PDB file of C-alpha atoms in Angstrom:
ATOM      1  CA  MET A   1      -7.025 -56.462-112.336  1.00 82.00           C
ATOM      2  CA  GLU A   2      -7.059 -57.832-115.881  1.00 87.00           C
ATOM      3  CA  ASN A   3      -4.111 -55.550-116.735  1.00 93.00           C
ATOM      4  CA  ILE A   4      -1.858 -57.146-114.125  1.00 97.00           C
ATOM      5  CA  LYS A   5       0.751 -59.273-115.886  1.00 98.00           C
ATOM      6  CA  HIS A   6       2.088 -62.478-114.378  1.00 98.00           C
ATOM      7  CA  SER A   7       5.469 -64.086-114.904  1.00 97.00           C
ATOM      8  CA  HIS A   8       8.211 -66.016-113.126  1.00 97.00           C
ATOM      9  CA  VAL A   9      11.766 -64.860-112.491  1.00 97.00           C
ATOM     10  CA  GLU A  10      14.603 -67.053-111.273  1.00 96.00           C
ATOM     11  CA  VAL A  11      16.312 -66.058-108.033  1.00 95.00           C
ATOM     12  CA  LYS A  12      19.047 -68.300-106.619  1.00 92.00           C
ATOM     13  CA  GLY A  13      17.710 -71.270-108.531  1.00 95.00           C
ATOM     14  CA  LEU A  14      14.083 -70.757-107.482  1.00 97.00           C
ATOM     15  CA  LYS A  15      11.332 -69.503-109.770  1.00 98.00           C
ATOM     16  CA  LEU A  16       9.392 -66.729-108.061  1.00 98.00           C
ATOM     17  CA  HIS A  17       5.923 -65.692-109.186  1.00 98.00           C
ATOM     18  CA  VAL A  18       5.703 -61.993-110.042  1.00 98.00           C
ATOM     19  CA  ALA A  19       2.636 -59.808-110.643  1.00 98.00           C
ATOM     20  CA  GLU A  20       3.218 -56.444-112.290  1.00 98.00           C
ATOM     21  CA  ILE A  21       1.331 -53.429-113.574  1.00 98.00           C
ATOM     22  CA  GLY A  22       2.442 -49.977-114.710  1.00 97.00           C
ATOM     23  CA  SER A  23       5.365 -48.801-116.777  1.00 92.00           C
ATOM     24  CA  GLY A  24       6.762 -45.912-114.758  1.00 89.00           C
ATOM     25  CA  SER A  25      10.502 -45.473-114.282  1.00 92.00           C
ATOM     26  CA  LYS A  26      10.153 -45.719-110.488  1.00 97.00           C
ATOM     27  CA  ALA A  27       9.494 -49.236-109.171  1.00 98.00           C
ATOM     28  CA  VAL A  28       7.503 -50.094-106.056  1.00 98.00           C
ATOM     29  CA  ILE A  29       8.047 -53.621-104.679  1.00 98.00           C
ATOM     30  CA  PHE A  30       5.219 -54.943-102.493  1.00 98.00           C
ATOM     31  CA  LEU A  31       6.067 -57.535 -99.820  1.00 98.00           C
ATOM     32  CA  HIS A  32       3.205 -59.639 -98.458  1.00 98.00           C
ATOM     33  CA  GLY A  33       2.670 -61.066 -94.994  1.00 96.00           C
ATOM     34  CA  PHE A  34       0.800 -64.150 -93.726  1.00 96.00           C
ATOM     35  CA  PRO A  35      -1.773 -65.440 -94.551  1.00 95.00           C
ATOM     36  CA  GLU A  36      -1.404 -63.111 -97.489  1.00 96.00           C
ATOM     37  CA  ILE A  37       0.065 -63.452-100.959  1.00 96.00           C
ATOM     38  CA  TRP A  38       0.754 -61.092-103.905  1.00 98.00           C
ATOM     39  CA  TYR A  39      -3.033 -60.619-104.268  1.00 98.00           C
ATOM     40  CA  THR A  40      -3.225 -58.792-100.935  1.00 98.00           C
ATOM     41  CA  TRP A  41      -1.783 -55.748-102.743  1.00 98.00           C
ATOM     42  CA  ARG A  42      -4.394 -55.675-105.536  1.00 98.00           C
ATOM     43  CA  HIS A  43      -5.812 -52.285-104.522  1.00 98.00           C
ATOM     44  CA  GLN A  44      -2.420 -50.655-103.977  1.00 98.00           C
ATOM     45  CA  MET A  45      -0.842 -52.003-107.170  1.00 98.00           C
ATOM     46  CA  ILE A  46      -3.491 -50.473-109.400  1.00 98.00           C
ATOM     47  CA  ALA A  47      -3.498 -47.131-107.568  1.00 98.00           C
ATOM     48  CA  VAL A  48       0.290 -46.840-107.620  1.00 98.00           C
ATOM     49  CA  ALA A  49       0.428 -47.778-111.314  1.00 98.00           C
ATOM     50  CA  ASN A  50      -2.233 -45.175-112.100  1.00 97.00           C
ATOM     51  CA  SER A  51       0.001 -42.610-110.385  1.00 97.00           C
ATOM     52  CA  GLY A  52       2.894 -43.318-112.701  1.00 97.00           C
ATOM     53  CA  PHE A  53       4.831 -45.988-110.850  1.00 97.00           C
ATOM     54  CA  ARG A  54       5.787 -49.532-111.827  1.00 98.00           C
ATOM     55  CA  ALA A  55       4.009 -51.744-109.279  1.00 98.00           C
ATOM     56  CA  ILE A  56       5.445 -55.195-108.604  1.00 98.00           C
ATOM     57  CA  ALA A  57       4.160 -57.741-106.092  1.00 98.00           C
ATOM     58  CA  PHE A  58       5.572 -61.234-105.817  1.00 98.00           C
ATOM     59  CA  ASP A  59       5.065 -64.403-103.837  1.00 98.00           C
ATOM     60  CA  PHE A  60       7.984 -64.996-101.503  1.00 98.00           C
ATOM     61  CA  ARG A  61       9.739 -68.325-101.945  1.00 97.00           C
ATOM     62  CA  GLY A  62       7.596 -71.151-100.576  1.00 97.00           C
ATOM     63  CA  TYR A  63       4.388 -69.119-101.004  1.00 97.00           C
ATOM     64  CA  GLY A  64       1.654 -69.277-103.625  1.00 96.00           C
ATOM     65  CA  LEU A  65       2.978 -69.833-107.126  1.00 97.00           C
ATOM     66  CA  SER A  66       6.661 -69.501-106.192  1.00 98.00           C
ATOM     67  CA  GLU A  67       8.888 -72.535-105.820  1.00 97.00           C
ATOM     68  CA  HIS A  68       9.953 -73.998-102.483  1.00 96.00           C
ATOM     69  CA  PRO A  69      13.588 -74.218-101.417  1.00 96.00           C
ATOM     70  CA  ALA A  70      14.992 -77.722-100.962  1.00 94.00           C
ATOM     71  CA  GLU A  71      15.463 -77.373 -97.196  1.00 94.00           C
ATOM     72  CA  PRO A  72      12.851 -74.942 -95.861  1.00 93.00           C
ATOM     73  CA  GLU A  73      13.645 -75.854 -92.262  1.00 92.00           C
ATOM     74  CA  LYS A  74      17.019 -74.095 -92.649  1.00 93.00           C
ATOM     75  CA  GLU A  75      15.579 -70.821 -93.971  1.00 94.00           C
ATOM     76  CA  THR A  76      15.346 -67.484 -92.157  1.00 93.00           C
ATOM     77  CA  MET A  77      14.189 -63.936 -92.884  1.00 93.00           C
ATOM     78  CA  PHE A  78      17.541 -63.276 -94.550  1.00 92.00           C
ATOM     79  CA  ASP A  79      16.594 -65.672 -97.335  1.00 95.00           C
ATOM     80  CA  LEU A  80      13.708 -63.335 -98.138  1.00 97.00           C
ATOM     81  CA  VAL A  81      16.199 -60.476 -98.399  1.00 96.00           C
ATOM     82  CA  ASP A  82      17.852 -62.579-101.110  1.00 96.00           C
ATOM     83  CA  ASP A  83      14.449 -62.798-102.827  1.00 97.00           C
ATOM     84  CA  ILE A  84      14.091 -59.014-102.833  1.00 98.00           C
ATOM     85  CA  ILE A  85      17.609 -58.263-104.090  1.00 98.00           C
ATOM     86  CA  GLY A  86      17.464 -61.138-106.568  1.00 97.00           C
ATOM     87  CA  LEU A  87      14.155 -59.864-107.920  1.00 98.00           C
ATOM     88  CA  LEU A  88      15.585 -56.375-108.402  1.00 98.00           C
ATOM     89  CA  ASP A  89      18.588 -57.851-110.199  1.00 97.00           C
ATOM     90  CA  SER A  90      16.444 -60.079-112.423  1.00 96.00           C
ATOM     91  CA  LEU A  91      14.256 -57.143-113.438  1.00 96.00           C
ATOM     92  CA  SER A  92      17.269 -54.815-113.886  1.00 96.00           C
ATOM     93  CA  ILE A  93      16.006 -52.419-111.212  1.00 97.00           C
ATOM     94  CA  SER A  94      18.903 -50.628-109.537  1.00 97.00           C
ATOM     95  CA  LYS A  95      16.837 -48.982-106.784  1.00 98.00           C
ATOM     96  CA  ALA A  96      13.233 -49.293-105.663  1.00 98.00           C
ATOM     97  CA  PHE A  97      10.662 -48.334-103.086  1.00 98.00           C
ATOM     98  CA  LEU A  98       9.658 -51.162-100.721  1.00 98.00           C
ATOM     99  CA  VAL A  99       6.185 -51.590 -99.199  1.00 98.00           C
ATOM    100  CA  GLY A 100       5.873 -54.382 -96.616  1.00 98.00           C
ATOM    101  CA  LYS A 101       2.874 -55.646 -94.674  1.00 98.00           C
ATOM    102  CA  ASP A 102       2.947 -57.821 -91.544  1.00 97.00           C
ATOM    103  CA  PHE A 103       6.074 -60.022 -91.574  1.00 95.00           C
ATOM    104  CA  GLY A 104       6.927 -58.605 -95.022  1.00 97.00           C
ATOM    105  CA  ALA A 105       8.087 -55.519 -93.110  1.00 97.00           C
ATOM    106  CA  VAL A 106      10.959 -57.510 -91.584  1.00 96.00           C
ATOM    107  CA  PRO A 107      12.878 -58.485 -94.755  1.00 97.00           C
ATOM    108  CA  GLY A 108      11.957 -55.077 -96.139  1.00 98.00           C
ATOM    109  CA  TYR A 109      13.719 -53.305 -93.296  1.00 97.00           C
ATOM    110  CA  LEU A 110      16.631 -55.765 -93.372  1.00 97.00           C
ATOM    111  CA  THR A 111      17.084 -55.071 -97.078  1.00 98.00           C
ATOM    112  CA  ALA A 112      17.111 -51.321 -96.430  1.00 98.00           C
ATOM    113  CA  ALA A 113      19.643 -51.786 -93.617  1.00 96.00           C
ATOM    114  CA  VAL A 114      22.029 -54.129 -95.452  1.00 96.00           C
ATOM    115  CA  HIS A 115      21.566 -52.851 -99.010  1.00 97.00           C
ATOM    116  CA  PRO A 116      20.712 -49.142 -98.591  1.00 97.00           C
ATOM    117  CA  GLU A 117      21.936 -48.381-102.101  1.00 97.00           C
ATOM    118  CA  ARG A 118      19.062 -50.498-103.494  1.00 98.00           C
ATOM    119  CA  VAL A 119      16.222 -48.933-101.447  1.00 98.00           C
ATOM    120  CA  ALA A 120      14.922 -45.396-102.073  1.00 98.00           C
ATOM    121  CA  ALA A 121      12.405 -45.462 -99.206  1.00 98.00           C
ATOM    122  CA  ILE A 122      10.324 -47.972 -97.257  1.00 98.00           C
ATOM    123  CA  ILE A 123       6.700 -48.115 -96.141  1.00 98.00           C
ATOM    124  CA  THR A 124       5.411 -50.738 -93.728  1.00 98.00           C
ATOM    125  CA  LEU A 125       1.907 -51.554 -92.558  1.00 98.00           C
ATOM    126  CA  GLY A 126       0.994 -53.232 -89.290  1.00 97.00           C
ATOM    127  CA  VAL A 127       4.573 -53.949 -88.182  1.00 96.00           C
ATOM    128  CA  PRO A 128       7.333 -51.465 -87.281  1.00 97.00           C
ATOM    129  CA  PHE A 129      11.061 -52.191 -87.400  1.00 96.00           C
ATOM    130  CA  ILE A 130      11.726 -55.511 -85.642  1.00 93.00           C
ATOM    131  CA  LEU A 131      15.165 -57.133 -85.471  1.00 91.00           C
ATOM    132  CA  PRO A 132      14.852 -60.946 -85.629  1.00 91.00           C
ATOM    133  CA  GLY A 133      16.659 -62.807 -82.872  1.00 89.00           C
ATOM    134  CA  PRO A 134      16.194 -64.409 -79.434  1.00 89.00           C
ATOM    135  CA  ALA A 135      14.937 -61.141 -77.895  1.00 86.00           C
ATOM    136  CA  VAL A 136      11.779 -61.314 -80.026  1.00 87.00           C
ATOM    137  CA  VAL A 137      10.814 -64.670 -78.545  1.00 86.00           C
ATOM    138  CA  GLN A 138      11.743 -63.525 -75.037  1.00 87.00           C
ATOM    139  CA  SER A 139       9.164 -60.742 -75.318  1.00 88.00           C
ATOM    140  CA  HIS A 140       6.523 -63.312 -76.235  1.00 86.00           C
ATOM    141  CA  LEU A 141       6.981 -64.929 -72.823  1.00 84.00           C
ATOM    142  CA  LEU A 142       5.147 -61.927 -71.394  1.00 86.00           C
ATOM    143  CA  LEU A 143       1.997 -63.136 -73.162  1.00 90.00           C
ATOM    144  CA  PRO A 144      -0.090 -66.200 -72.186  1.00 92.00           C
ATOM    145  CA  LYS A 145       1.325 -69.535 -73.373  1.00 93.00           C
ATOM    146  CA  GLY A 146      -1.634 -69.899 -75.750  1.00 96.00           C
ATOM    147  CA  PHE A 147      -0.357 -66.887 -77.763  1.00 96.00           C
ATOM    148  CA  TYR A 148      -0.693 -67.788 -81.426  1.00 96.00           C
ATOM    149  CA  VAL A 149       2.979 -67.173 -82.306  1.00 95.00           C
ATOM    150  CA  THR A 150       4.120 -69.397 -79.440  1.00 95.00           C
ATOM    151  CA  ARG A 151       1.697 -72.126 -80.541  1.00 96.00           C
ATOM    152  CA  TRP A 152       2.695 -71.929 -84.199  1.00 96.00           C
ATOM    153  CA  ARG A 153       6.398 -72.056 -83.341  1.00 95.00           C
ATOM    154  CA  GLU A 154       5.914 -75.586 -81.986  1.00 95.00           C
ATOM    155  CA  PRO A 155       6.879 -78.067 -84.724  1.00 94.00           C
ATOM    156  CA  GLY A 156       3.806 -79.881 -85.977  1.00 96.00           C
ATOM    157  CA  ARG A 157       1.261 -78.077 -83.822  1.00 97.00           C
ATOM    158  CA  ALA A 158      -0.098 -75.653 -86.413  1.00 97.00           C
ATOM    159  CA  GLU A 159       0.082 -78.372 -89.062  1.00 97.00           C
ATOM    160  CA  ALA A 160      -2.200 -80.548 -86.928  1.00 97.00           C
ATOM    161  CA  ASP A 161      -4.478 -77.618 -86.119  1.00 98.00           C
ATOM    162  CA  PHE A 162      -4.793 -76.477 -89.746  1.00 98.00           C
ATOM    163  CA  GLY A 163      -5.009 -80.046 -90.982  1.00 97.00           C
ATOM    164  CA  ARG A 164      -8.484 -80.441 -89.468  1.00 97.00           C
ATOM    165  CA  PHE A 165      -9.839 -78.037 -92.093  1.00 97.00           C
ATOM    166  CA  ASP A 166      -9.561 -77.390 -95.804  1.00 97.00           C
ATOM    167  CA  VAL A 167      -7.257 -74.564 -96.890  1.00 97.00           C
ATOM    168  CA  LYS A 168     -10.113 -72.178 -97.600  1.00 97.00           C
ATOM    169  CA  SER A 169     -11.422 -72.593 -94.053  1.00 97.00           C
ATOM    170  CA  VAL A 170      -7.977 -71.952 -92.561  1.00 97.00           C
ATOM    171  CA  ILE A 171      -7.648 -68.683 -94.492  1.00 97.00           C
ATOM    172  CA  ARG A 172     -11.198 -67.671 -93.547  1.00 97.00           C
ATOM    173  CA  ASN A 173     -10.551 -68.414 -89.886  1.00 97.00           C
ATOM    174  CA  ILE A 174      -7.268 -66.505 -89.739  1.00 97.00           C
ATOM    175  CA  TYR A 175      -8.547 -63.496 -91.667  1.00 96.00           C
ATOM    176  CA  THR A 176     -11.587 -63.240 -89.429  1.00 96.00           C
ATOM    177  CA  LEU A 177      -9.721 -63.795 -86.161  1.00 96.00           C
ATOM    178  CA  PHE A 178      -6.843 -61.494 -87.000  1.00 97.00           C
ATOM    179  CA  SER A 179      -9.121 -58.668 -88.133  1.00 96.00           C
ATOM    180  CA  GLY A 180     -10.011 -58.080 -84.498  1.00 95.00           C
ATOM    181  CA  SER A 181      -8.333 -55.846 -81.944  1.00 96.00           C
ATOM    182  CA  GLU A 182      -7.451 -58.621 -79.493  1.00 95.00           C
ATOM    183  CA  VAL A 183      -4.349 -60.802 -79.682  1.00 96.00           C
ATOM    184  CA  PRO A 184      -5.412 -64.375 -80.573  1.00 97.00           C
ATOM    185  CA  VAL A 185      -4.710 -66.518 -77.507  1.00 97.00           C
ATOM    186  CA  ALA A 186      -5.968 -70.089 -77.054  1.00 97.00           C
ATOM    187  CA  ALA A 187      -6.874 -71.740 -73.764  1.00 97.00           C
ATOM    188  CA  ASP A 188      -5.012 -74.862 -72.651  1.00 95.00           C
ATOM    189  CA  ASP A 189      -7.692 -77.109 -74.150  1.00 95.00           C
ATOM    190  CA  GLN A 190      -7.905 -75.160 -77.422  1.00 96.00           C
ATOM    191  CA  GLU A 191      -5.972 -74.674 -80.631  1.00 98.00           C
ATOM    192  CA  ILE A 192      -5.908 -71.328 -82.449  1.00 98.00           C
ATOM    193  CA  MET A 193      -8.420 -72.468 -85.066  1.00 98.00           C
ATOM    194  CA  ASP A 194     -10.847 -73.245 -82.240  1.00 97.00           C
ATOM    195  CA  LEU A 195     -11.066 -69.521 -81.473  1.00 97.00           C
ATOM    196  CA  TYR A 196     -12.990 -68.961 -84.701  1.00 96.00           C
ATOM    197  CA  ASP A 197     -16.761 -68.638 -84.313  1.00 94.00           C
ATOM    198  CA  PRO A 198     -18.416 -70.173 -87.412  1.00 93.00           C
ATOM    199  CA  SER A 199     -21.280 -67.691 -87.107  1.00 94.00           C
ATOM    200  CA  THR A 200     -18.880 -64.767 -87.683  1.00 94.00           C
ATOM    201  CA  PRO A 201     -19.142 -63.442 -91.241  1.00 94.00           C
ATOM    202  CA  LEU A 202     -16.166 -62.467 -93.338  1.00 95.00           C
ATOM    203  CA  PRO A 203     -15.093 -58.840 -92.859  1.00 95.00           C
ATOM    204  CA  PRO A 204     -17.184 -56.629 -95.194  1.00 95.00           C
ATOM    205  CA  TRP A 205     -14.069 -55.617 -97.145  1.00 97.00           C
ATOM    206  CA  PHE A 206     -13.062 -59.250 -97.837  1.00 96.00           C
ATOM    207  CA  SER A 207     -15.282 -61.029-100.358  1.00 97.00           C
ATOM    208  CA  GLU A 208     -15.885 -64.703-101.007  1.00 97.00           C
ATOM    209  CA  GLU A 209     -14.042 -64.150-104.294  1.00 97.00           C
ATOM    210  CA  ASP A 210     -11.044 -62.770-102.398  1.00 97.00           C
ATOM    211  CA  LEU A 211     -11.141 -65.773-100.080  1.00 97.00           C
ATOM    212  CA  ALA A 212     -11.282 -68.180-103.025  1.00 97.00           C
ATOM    213  CA  THR A 213      -8.254 -66.501-104.616  1.00 97.00           C
ATOM    214  CA  TYR A 214      -6.188 -66.736-101.438  1.00 97.00           C
ATOM    215  CA  ALA A 215      -7.247 -70.356-100.936  1.00 97.00           C
ATOM    216  CA  SER A 216      -6.334 -71.357-104.486  1.00 97.00           C
ATOM    217  CA  LEU A 217      -2.820 -69.979-104.026  1.00 96.00           C
ATOM    218  CA  TYR A 218      -2.238 -71.555-100.618  1.00 97.00           C
ATOM    219  CA  GLU A 219      -3.573 -74.858-101.913  1.00 96.00           C
ATOM    220  CA  LYS A 220      -0.589 -74.835-104.258  1.00 95.00           C
ATOM    221  CA  SER A 221       2.032 -73.921-101.667  1.00 96.00           C
ATOM    222  CA  GLY A 222       0.659 -75.187 -98.382  1.00 96.00           C
ATOM    223  CA  PHE A 223       1.686 -73.610 -95.076  1.00 96.00           C
ATOM    224  CA  LYS A 224       5.030 -75.313 -94.417  1.00 95.00           C
ATOM    225  CA  TYR A 225       7.307 -72.501 -95.492  1.00 96.00           C
ATOM    226  CA  ALA A 226       5.055 -69.814 -94.019  1.00 95.00           C
ATOM    227  CA  LEU A 227       5.252 -71.436 -90.597  1.00 96.00           C
ATOM    228  CA  GLN A 228       9.031 -71.862 -90.788  1.00 95.00           C
ATOM    229  CA  VAL A 229      10.113 -68.385 -91.825  1.00 94.00           C
ATOM    230  CA  THR A 230       7.313 -66.336 -90.372  1.00 91.00           C
ATOM    231  CA  TYR A 231       7.329 -67.981 -86.949  1.00 94.00           C
ATOM    232  CA  ARG A 232       9.876 -70.734 -86.334  1.00 94.00           C
ATOM    233  CA  SER A 233      12.964 -68.862 -87.479  1.00 93.00           C
ATOM    234  CA  ILE A 234      12.144 -65.460 -85.984  1.00 92.00           C
ATOM    235  CA  ASP A 235      14.621 -66.163 -83.158  1.00 91.00           C
ATOM    236  CA  ALA A 236      17.517 -66.964 -85.507  1.00 89.00           C
ATOM    237  CA  GLU A 237      20.639 -64.865 -85.029  1.00 85.00           C
ATOM    238  CA  ILE A 238      21.220 -62.861 -88.189  1.00 82.00           C
ATOM    239  CA  GLY A 239      24.508 -61.193 -87.318  1.00 84.00           C
ATOM    240  CA  LEU A 240      23.219 -57.629 -86.967  1.00 86.00           C
ATOM    241  CA  SER A 241      23.390 -56.019 -83.537  1.00 84.00           C
ATOM    242  CA  ASP A 242      22.053 -52.489 -84.022  1.00 87.00           C
ATOM    243  CA  PRO A 243      21.216 -51.879 -87.684  1.00 93.00           C
ATOM    244  CA  LYS A 244      20.123 -48.464 -88.901  1.00 95.00           C
ATOM    245  CA  VAL A 245      17.616 -47.830 -91.666  1.00 97.00           C
ATOM    246  CA  THR A 246      18.462 -44.336 -92.833  1.00 97.00           C
ATOM    247  CA  VAL A 247      16.221 -44.074 -95.903  1.00 97.00           C
ATOM    248  CA  PRO A 248      12.885 -42.227 -95.576  1.00 98.00           C
ATOM    249  CA  ALA A 249      10.332 -44.479 -93.906  1.00 98.00           C
ATOM    250  CA  LEU A 250       6.597 -44.491 -93.261  1.00 98.00           C
ATOM    251  CA  LEU A 251       4.705 -46.725 -90.844  1.00 98.00           C
ATOM    252  CA  ILE A 252       0.935 -47.011 -91.295  1.00 98.00           C
ATOM    253  CA  MET A 253      -0.881 -48.536 -88.315  1.00 98.00           C
ATOM    254  CA  GLY A 254      -4.538 -49.241 -87.750  1.00 98.00           C
ATOM    255  CA  GLU A 255      -5.650 -47.993 -84.347  1.00 97.00           C
ATOM    256  CA  LYS A 256      -7.473 -51.307 -83.831  1.00 98.00           C
ATOM    257  CA  ASP A 257      -4.576 -53.517 -84.958  1.00 98.00           C
ATOM    258  CA  TYR A 258      -4.079 -56.323 -82.417  1.00 97.00           C
ATOM    259  CA  ILE A 259      -0.300 -56.011 -82.964  1.00 97.00           C
ATOM    260  CA  LEU A 260      -0.373 -52.870 -80.819  1.00 97.00           C
ATOM    261  CA  LYS A 261      -1.117 -55.139 -77.838  1.00 96.00           C
ATOM    262  CA  PHE A 262       2.131 -57.069 -78.200  1.00 95.00           C
ATOM    263  CA  PRO A 263       4.463 -56.345 -75.233  1.00 92.00           C
ATOM    264  CA  ASP A 264       5.910 -52.807 -75.483  1.00 92.00           C
ATOM    265  CA  MET A 265       4.806 -52.509 -79.112  1.00 95.00           C
ATOM    266  CA  GLU A 266       2.567 -49.451 -78.855  1.00 96.00           C
ATOM    267  CA  ASP A 267       4.891 -47.696 -76.435  1.00 96.00           C
ATOM    268  CA  ASN A 268       7.858 -48.376 -78.709  1.00 95.00           C
ATOM    269  CA  ILE A 269       6.041 -46.681 -81.584  1.00 97.00           C
ATOM    270  CA  ARG A 270       4.319 -43.791 -79.788  1.00 96.00           C
ATOM    271  CA  SER A 271       7.355 -42.897 -77.657  1.00 96.00           C
ATOM    272  CA  GLY A 272       9.543 -42.690 -80.722  1.00 95.00           C
ATOM    273  CA  ALA A 273      11.900 -45.432 -79.511  1.00 95.00           C
ATOM    274  CA  VAL A 274      11.514 -47.171 -82.868  1.00 96.00           C
ATOM    275  CA  LYS A 275      13.353 -44.206 -84.403  1.00 96.00           C
ATOM    276  CA  ASN A 276      16.559 -45.420 -82.762  1.00 96.00           C
ATOM    277  CA  ASN A 277      16.778 -47.854 -85.677  1.00 96.00           C
ATOM    278  CA  VAL A 278      14.729 -45.894 -88.219  1.00 98.00           C
ATOM    279  CA  PRO A 279      15.592 -42.221 -87.625  1.00 97.00           C
ATOM    280  CA  ASN A 280      13.687 -40.862 -90.634  1.00 97.00           C
ATOM    281  CA  LEU A 281      10.404 -42.546 -89.716  1.00 98.00           C
ATOM    282  CA  GLU A 282       6.959 -40.990 -90.041  1.00 98.00           C
ATOM    283  CA  VAL A 283       4.052 -42.751 -88.307  1.00 98.00           C
ATOM    284  CA  ILE A 284       0.420 -42.420 -89.347  1.00 98.00           C
ATOM    285  CA  TYR A 285      -2.500 -44.055 -87.531  1.00 98.00           C
ATOM    286  CA  ILE A 286      -5.801 -44.879 -89.197  1.00 98.00           C
ATOM    287  CA  PRO A 287      -8.794 -44.819 -86.818  1.00 97.00           C
ATOM    288  CA  GLU A 288     -10.739 -48.096 -86.820  1.00 96.00           C
ATOM    289  CA  GLY A 289      -7.979 -49.666 -88.915  1.00 98.00           C
ATOM    290  CA  SER A 290      -7.344 -53.363 -88.346  1.00 97.00           C
ATOM    291  CA  HIS A 291      -4.259 -55.472 -89.070  1.00 97.00           C
ATOM    292  CA  PHE A 292      -5.471 -55.646 -92.690  1.00 98.00           C
ATOM    293  CA  VAL A 293      -5.881 -51.890 -93.012  1.00 98.00           C
ATOM    294  CA  HIS A 294      -4.735 -51.850 -96.661  1.00 98.00           C
ATOM    295  CA  GLU A 295      -7.665 -54.067 -97.649  1.00 98.00           C
ATOM    296  CA  GLN A 296     -10.092 -52.538 -95.153  1.00 98.00           C
ATOM    297  CA  PHE A 297      -9.481 -48.915 -96.165  1.00 98.00           C
ATOM    298  CA  PRO A 298      -7.707 -49.186 -99.526  1.00 98.00           C
ATOM    299  CA  GLU A 299      -8.451 -45.656-100.737  1.00 98.00           C
ATOM    300  CA  LYS A 300      -7.047 -44.077 -97.574  1.00 98.00           C
ATOM    301  CA  VAL A 301      -3.962 -46.283 -97.584  1.00 98.00           C
ATOM    302  CA  ASN A 302      -3.420 -45.675-101.298  1.00 98.00           C
ATOM    303  CA  GLN A 303      -3.520 -41.917-100.716  1.00 98.00           C
ATOM    304  CA  LEU A 304      -0.960 -42.174 -97.919  1.00 98.00           C
ATOM    305  CA  ILE A 305       1.360 -44.381 -99.950  1.00 98.00           C
ATOM    306  CA  ILE A 306       1.222 -42.197-103.073  1.00 98.00           C
ATOM    307  CA  LYS A 307       1.634 -38.969-101.118  1.00 98.00           C
ATOM    308  CA  PHE A 308       4.731 -40.386 -99.430  1.00 98.00           C
ATOM    309  CA  LEU A 309       6.218 -41.789-102.636  1.00 97.00           C
ATOM    310  CA  ASP A 310       5.656 -38.531-104.497  1.00 96.00           C
ATOM    311  CA  LYS A 311       7.882 -36.733-101.968  1.00 96.00           C
ATOM    312  CA  GLN A 312      10.828 -39.094-102.562  1.00 94.00           C
ATOM    313  CA  SER A 313      13.545 -39.179-105.177  1.00 84.00           C
ATOM    314  CA  ILE A 314      15.160 -42.306-106.585  1.00 81.00           C
TER     315      ILE A 314
END
């Protein structure tokens, strides 16, 4: 960890925080989800660097140590595509491998679809190809109205829910809740944070030191941008009707990931329907893997990532 170098690069007028290790000629760009940050990739960055790659993880705009845009309420997933391309340009990287976790998979896939000349291959964890737009929210109507995404899409609701706790407690609650195999759904008289049982310990693979690191970074950025782009803009039309991601792709899913219980999600993956948009997709399941499989089973995930990357050219 002490060999990871930190810097800021400017992308479209915003300074983005970048963590980097390794000096290989092939670059791997890691894209975090929520409630994650660059640090979520700590295990993978070191392993990839030790295998001869240049590992780069950054905080998306509005997250952690990166600057916020002036009007976050107008931002969508496509603004994160700008972050990825702008980062590559700033670091003089013509083509890279992308590794996205959770919502980080979405701008990763969009980048590969819109800028295929910049992406050698893509790996995603916990989330397959999803095209943002109204259809995403329509599928959520099949879940109870207390579904966490539906709740957090309501302006001000998550802010009020989170605001009852300090940042460290919010991260603890989400990490613990979302490590389970059930979709977080609140009753009518509950908020999502109320689902957390204070007697539940942190997952064994997530230390108090890890929690403190996440909390310190979210204390700087808050949750405003995360709620906007991760949840409240997921229904925004982005002008793509049937995009194709033709680069080699790998999806790593934990068998116990609650995401598999989203409407049609597991069937879409197991039936191969997801290959309509990502024809060169390989899917690997990790038994007992949760939504945070890369932190839960880092050695296994590292092996899968490196094996896949070693087969690709750039």
